[in-house]
Short mmCIF file of C-alpha atoms and ligand atoms in Angstrom, two decimals:
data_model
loop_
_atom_site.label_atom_id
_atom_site.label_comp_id
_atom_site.label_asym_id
_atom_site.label_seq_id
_atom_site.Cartn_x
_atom_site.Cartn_y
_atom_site.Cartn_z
CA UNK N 1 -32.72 16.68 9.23
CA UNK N 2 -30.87 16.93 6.05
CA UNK N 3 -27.30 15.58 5.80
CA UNK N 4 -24.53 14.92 3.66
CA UNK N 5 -21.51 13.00 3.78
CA UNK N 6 -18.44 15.03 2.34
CA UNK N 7 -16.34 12.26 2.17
CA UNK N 8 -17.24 8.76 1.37
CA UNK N 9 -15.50 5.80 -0.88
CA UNK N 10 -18.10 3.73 -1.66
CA UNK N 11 -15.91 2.41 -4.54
CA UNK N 12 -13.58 0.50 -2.47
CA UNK N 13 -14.18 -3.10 -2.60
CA UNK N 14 -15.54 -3.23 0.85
CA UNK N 15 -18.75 -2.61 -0.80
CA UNK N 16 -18.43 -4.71 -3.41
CA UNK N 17 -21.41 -7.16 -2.04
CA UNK N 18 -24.38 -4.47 -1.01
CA UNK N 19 -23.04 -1.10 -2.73
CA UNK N 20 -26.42 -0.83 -4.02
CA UNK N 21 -28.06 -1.52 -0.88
CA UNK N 22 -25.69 1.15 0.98
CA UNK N 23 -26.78 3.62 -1.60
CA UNK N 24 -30.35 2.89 -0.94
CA UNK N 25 -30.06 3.40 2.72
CA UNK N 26 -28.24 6.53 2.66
CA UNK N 27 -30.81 8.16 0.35
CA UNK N 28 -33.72 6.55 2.79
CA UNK N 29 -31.75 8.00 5.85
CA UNK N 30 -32.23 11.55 4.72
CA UNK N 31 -28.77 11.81 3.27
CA UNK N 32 -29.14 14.35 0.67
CA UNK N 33 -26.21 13.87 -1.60
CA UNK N 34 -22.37 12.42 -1.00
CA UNK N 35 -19.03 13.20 -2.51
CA UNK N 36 -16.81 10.06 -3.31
CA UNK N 37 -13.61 10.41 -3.12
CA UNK N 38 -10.61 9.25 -4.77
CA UNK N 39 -7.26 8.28 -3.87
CA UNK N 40 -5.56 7.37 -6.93
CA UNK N 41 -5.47 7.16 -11.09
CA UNK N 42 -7.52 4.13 -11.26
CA UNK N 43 -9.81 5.00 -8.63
CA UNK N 44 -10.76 8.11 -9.25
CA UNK N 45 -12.12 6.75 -12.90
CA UNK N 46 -14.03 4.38 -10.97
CA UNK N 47 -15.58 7.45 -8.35
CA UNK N 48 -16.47 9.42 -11.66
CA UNK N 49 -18.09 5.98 -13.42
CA UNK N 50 -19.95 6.03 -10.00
CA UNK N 51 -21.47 9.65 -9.58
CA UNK N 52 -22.33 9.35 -13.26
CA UNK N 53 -24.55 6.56 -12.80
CA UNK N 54 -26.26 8.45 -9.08
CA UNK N 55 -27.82 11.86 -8.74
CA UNK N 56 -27.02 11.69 -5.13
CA UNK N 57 -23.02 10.82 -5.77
CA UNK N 58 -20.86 13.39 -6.55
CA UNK N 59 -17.08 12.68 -7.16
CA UNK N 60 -13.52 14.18 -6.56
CA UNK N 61 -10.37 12.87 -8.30
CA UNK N 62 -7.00 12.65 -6.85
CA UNK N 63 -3.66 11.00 -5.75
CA UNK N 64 -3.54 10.33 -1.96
CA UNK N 65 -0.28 10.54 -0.24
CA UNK N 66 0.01 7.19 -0.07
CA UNK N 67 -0.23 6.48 -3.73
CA UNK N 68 1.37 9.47 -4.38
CA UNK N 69 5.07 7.40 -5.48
CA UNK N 70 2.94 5.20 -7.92
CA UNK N 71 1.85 8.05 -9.93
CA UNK N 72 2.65 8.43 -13.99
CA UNK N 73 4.20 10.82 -15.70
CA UNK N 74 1.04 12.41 -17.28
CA UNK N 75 -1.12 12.16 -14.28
CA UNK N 76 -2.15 15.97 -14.22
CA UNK N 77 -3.17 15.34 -17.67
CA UNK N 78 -5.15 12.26 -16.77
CA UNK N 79 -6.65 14.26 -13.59
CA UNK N 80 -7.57 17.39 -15.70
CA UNK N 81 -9.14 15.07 -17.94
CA UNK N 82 -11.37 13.27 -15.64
CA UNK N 83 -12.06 16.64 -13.47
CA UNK N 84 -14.12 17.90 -16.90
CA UNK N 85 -17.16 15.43 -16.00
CA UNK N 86 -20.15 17.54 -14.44
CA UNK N 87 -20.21 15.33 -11.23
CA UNK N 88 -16.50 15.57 -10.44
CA UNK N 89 -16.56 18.93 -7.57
CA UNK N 90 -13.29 18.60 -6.31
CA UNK N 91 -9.56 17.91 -6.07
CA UNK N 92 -8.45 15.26 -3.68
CA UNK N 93 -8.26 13.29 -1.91
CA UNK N 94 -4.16 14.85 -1.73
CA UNK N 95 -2.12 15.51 1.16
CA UNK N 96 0.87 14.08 2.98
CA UNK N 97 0.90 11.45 5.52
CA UNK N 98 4.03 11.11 7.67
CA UNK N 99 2.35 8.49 9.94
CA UNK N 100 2.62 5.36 7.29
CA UNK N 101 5.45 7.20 4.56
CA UNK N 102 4.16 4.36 2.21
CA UNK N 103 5.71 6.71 0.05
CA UNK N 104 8.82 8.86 0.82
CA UNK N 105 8.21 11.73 2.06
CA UNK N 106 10.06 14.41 -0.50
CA UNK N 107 7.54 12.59 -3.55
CA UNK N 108 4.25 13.27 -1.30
CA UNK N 109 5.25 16.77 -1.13
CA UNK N 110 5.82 17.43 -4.52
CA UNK N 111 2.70 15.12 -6.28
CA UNK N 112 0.64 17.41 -3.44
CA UNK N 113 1.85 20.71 -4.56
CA UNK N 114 1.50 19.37 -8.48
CA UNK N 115 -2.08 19.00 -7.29
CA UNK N 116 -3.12 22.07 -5.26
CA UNK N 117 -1.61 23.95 -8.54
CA UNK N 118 -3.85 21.82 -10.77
CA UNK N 119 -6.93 22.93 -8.31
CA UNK N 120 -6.18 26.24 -8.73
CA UNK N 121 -5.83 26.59 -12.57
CA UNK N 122 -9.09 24.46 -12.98
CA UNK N 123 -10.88 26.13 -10.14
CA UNK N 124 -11.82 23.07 -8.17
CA UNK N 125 -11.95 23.07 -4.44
CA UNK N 126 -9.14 20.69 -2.46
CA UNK N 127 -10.03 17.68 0.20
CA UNK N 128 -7.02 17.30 1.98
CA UNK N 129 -5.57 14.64 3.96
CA UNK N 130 -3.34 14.83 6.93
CA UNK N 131 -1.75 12.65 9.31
CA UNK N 132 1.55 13.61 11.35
CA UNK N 133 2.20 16.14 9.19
CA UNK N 134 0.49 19.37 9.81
CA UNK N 135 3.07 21.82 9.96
CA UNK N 136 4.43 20.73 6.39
CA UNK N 137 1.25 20.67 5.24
CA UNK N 138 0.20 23.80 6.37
CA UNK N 139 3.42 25.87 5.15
CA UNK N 140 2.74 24.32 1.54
CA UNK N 141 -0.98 25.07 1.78
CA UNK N 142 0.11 29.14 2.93
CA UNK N 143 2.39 29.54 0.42
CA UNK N 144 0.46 28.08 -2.20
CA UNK N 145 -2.62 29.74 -1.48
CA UNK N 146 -4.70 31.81 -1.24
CA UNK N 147 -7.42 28.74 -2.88
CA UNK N 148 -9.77 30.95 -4.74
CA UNK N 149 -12.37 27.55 -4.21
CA UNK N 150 -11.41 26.95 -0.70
CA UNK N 151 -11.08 23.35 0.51
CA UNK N 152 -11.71 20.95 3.43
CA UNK N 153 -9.25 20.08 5.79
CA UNK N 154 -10.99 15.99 5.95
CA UNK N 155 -11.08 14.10 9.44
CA UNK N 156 -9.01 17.05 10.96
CA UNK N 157 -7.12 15.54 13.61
CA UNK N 158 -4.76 18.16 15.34
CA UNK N 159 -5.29 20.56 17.97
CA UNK N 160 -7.20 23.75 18.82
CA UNK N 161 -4.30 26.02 17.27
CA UNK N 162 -4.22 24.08 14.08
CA UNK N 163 -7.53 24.34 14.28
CA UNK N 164 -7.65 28.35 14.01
CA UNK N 165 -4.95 28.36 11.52
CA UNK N 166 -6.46 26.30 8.75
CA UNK N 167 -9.62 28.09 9.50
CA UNK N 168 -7.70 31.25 9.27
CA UNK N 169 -6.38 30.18 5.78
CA UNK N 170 -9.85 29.45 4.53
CA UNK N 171 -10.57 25.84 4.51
CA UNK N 172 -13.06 24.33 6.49
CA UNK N 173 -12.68 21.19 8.76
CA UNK N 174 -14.03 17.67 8.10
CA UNK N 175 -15.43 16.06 10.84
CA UNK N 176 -16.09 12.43 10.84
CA UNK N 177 -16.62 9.51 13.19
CA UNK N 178 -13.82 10.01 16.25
CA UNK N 179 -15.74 13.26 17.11
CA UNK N 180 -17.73 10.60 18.96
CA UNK N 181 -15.30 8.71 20.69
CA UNK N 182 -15.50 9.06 24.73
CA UNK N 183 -11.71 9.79 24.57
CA UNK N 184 -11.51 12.51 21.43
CA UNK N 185 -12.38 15.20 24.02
CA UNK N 186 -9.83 17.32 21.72
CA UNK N 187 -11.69 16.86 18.61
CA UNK N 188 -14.84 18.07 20.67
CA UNK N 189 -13.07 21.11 21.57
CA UNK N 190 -12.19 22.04 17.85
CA UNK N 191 -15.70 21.99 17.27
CA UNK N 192 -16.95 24.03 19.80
CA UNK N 193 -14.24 26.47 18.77
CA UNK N 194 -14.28 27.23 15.28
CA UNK N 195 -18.39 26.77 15.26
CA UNK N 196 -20.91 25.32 12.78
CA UNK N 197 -19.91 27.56 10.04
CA UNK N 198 -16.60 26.26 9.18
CA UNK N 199 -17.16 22.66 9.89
CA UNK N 200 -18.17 19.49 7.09
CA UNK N 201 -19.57 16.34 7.89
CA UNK N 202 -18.29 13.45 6.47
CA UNK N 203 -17.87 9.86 7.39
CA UNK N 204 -14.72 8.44 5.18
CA UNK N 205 -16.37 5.36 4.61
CA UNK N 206 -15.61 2.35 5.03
CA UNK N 207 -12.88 3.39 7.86
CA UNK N 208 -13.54 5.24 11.03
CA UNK N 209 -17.03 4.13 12.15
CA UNK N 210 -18.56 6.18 14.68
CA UNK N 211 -19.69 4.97 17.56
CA UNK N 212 -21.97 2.87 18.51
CA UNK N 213 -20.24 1.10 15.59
CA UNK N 214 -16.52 1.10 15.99
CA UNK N 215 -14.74 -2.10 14.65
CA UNK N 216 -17.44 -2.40 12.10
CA UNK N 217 -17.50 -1.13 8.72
CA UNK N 218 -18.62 2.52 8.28
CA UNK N 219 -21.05 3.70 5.20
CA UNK N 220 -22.40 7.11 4.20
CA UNK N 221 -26.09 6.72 6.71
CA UNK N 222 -23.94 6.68 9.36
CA UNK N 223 -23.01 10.06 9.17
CA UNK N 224 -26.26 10.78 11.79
CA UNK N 225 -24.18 10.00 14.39
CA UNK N 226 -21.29 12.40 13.52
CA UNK N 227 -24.30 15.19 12.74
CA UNK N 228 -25.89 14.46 16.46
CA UNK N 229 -22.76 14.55 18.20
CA UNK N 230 -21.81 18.19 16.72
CA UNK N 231 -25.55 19.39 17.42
CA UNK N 232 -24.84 18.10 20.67
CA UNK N 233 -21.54 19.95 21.25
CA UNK N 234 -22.95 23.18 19.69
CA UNK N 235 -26.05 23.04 21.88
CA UNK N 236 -29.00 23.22 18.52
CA UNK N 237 -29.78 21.36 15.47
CA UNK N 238 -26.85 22.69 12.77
CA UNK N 239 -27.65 19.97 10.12
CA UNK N 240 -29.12 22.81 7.79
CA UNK N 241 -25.67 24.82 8.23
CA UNK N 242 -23.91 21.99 7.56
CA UNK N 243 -25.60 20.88 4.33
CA UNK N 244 -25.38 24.44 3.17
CA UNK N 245 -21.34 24.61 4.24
CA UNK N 246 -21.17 21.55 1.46
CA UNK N 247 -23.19 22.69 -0.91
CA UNK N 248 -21.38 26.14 -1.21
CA UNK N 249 -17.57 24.65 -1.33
CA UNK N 250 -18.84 21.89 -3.96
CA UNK N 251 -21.30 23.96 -5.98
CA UNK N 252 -23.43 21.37 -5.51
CA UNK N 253 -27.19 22.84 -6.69
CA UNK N 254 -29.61 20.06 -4.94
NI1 NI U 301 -10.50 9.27 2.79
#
């Protein structure tokens, strides 16, 4: 089986003690590469310092939603500037998060949309993040679009419907850890519906563990369990379709 985590952030300092040993494992559990992803200025240096030192780590820069009211006046700039590395395959991680509003909500909007134009001029695929906010999210990303590069949608959380309209718009889904809670039946059902071809696996490490590990702390290996539970779901082994999906969006030659 090959696999590959889409969405990892092996940076944060929840891996500050064994980040070496977590990159080990991965590679030893037939994880074939990972993108890290960032969520802010200083951050994202730190993801870029990180894929440059690992062939298997691959980076995106970006301002989360949450960090989005922190960022400076020349952040595009800074972005642009980082995105130039050879390891850096994407824009994000950007979106807008109405669930915490740790920052207001008018500021997420517009730092997003600053973003998704910057991914479009540069010609980098987006990783979007979601939470509570799916209409807004979706009328910015339609009348923004279309995303020459395409995009993920990452631990998409919403319903069938949503489902078939980001798929409609051209982004795939990212499907991490709660696809194998007992209670996510709805998250199963996405699945099943929009099929092995426009699904990622990620794990977006070191939150949402999957089970048999929930209330622990999640790392890239552990994506297995988020790959068996889609095979499962989809009735055959779609690990190959999967790897390819991530491969193609990032340009990732491995
Ligand atoms: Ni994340």
């Amino acid at each position: 089986m090959k696999l590959v985590d889409t969405h990892a952030h092996i940076h944060m300092k929840h891996f500050n003690n064994d980040r070496e040993e977590i990159i080990r494992k991965f590679q030893e559990e037939n994880v074939e590469f990972i993108v890290n992803v960032g969520t802010n200025m200083i951050d994202s240096k730190k993801c870029v310092e990180l894929s440059n030192k690992y062939k298997k780590i691959y980076s995106s820069v970006g301002v989360h939603p949450h960090d989005s009211k922190d960022v400076s006046k020349d952040y595009l700039q800074y972005l642009e500037k980082l995105s130039k590395n050879r390891k850096v395959v994407a824009i994000g991680e950007i979106g807008l998060d109405y669930f915490r509003n740790f920052s207001p909500r008018e500021i997420q909007q517009r730092v997003f949309t600053e973003q998704l134009l910057l991914a479009k001029e540069i010609k980098l695929p987006i990783i979007v993040h979601i939470r509570d906010a799916y209409e807004d999210a979706y009328n910015i990303l339609e009348s923004f679009g279309p995303f020459e590069k395409g995009g993920v949608i990452h631990s998409f959380s919403a319903d069938a419907e949503w489902a078939l309209k980001f798929v409609k718009l051209g982004f795939y889904l990212g499907i991490s850890g709660p696809v194998t809670y007992k209670k996510n039946e709805q998250l199963r059902e996405v699945v099943k519906l929009v099929g092995e071809h426009n699904i990622l696996s990620e794990t977006d490490c070191p939150y949402l563990p999957p089970h048999p590990y929930r209330g622990k702390r999640n790392e890239p290996s552990y994506v297995k369990y988020v790959v068996e539970k889609i095979n499962d779901i989809i009735d055959y082994d779609v690990s190959e379709v999967l790897f390819e999906n991530a491969k193609e969006l990032f340009g990732v030659n491995i």
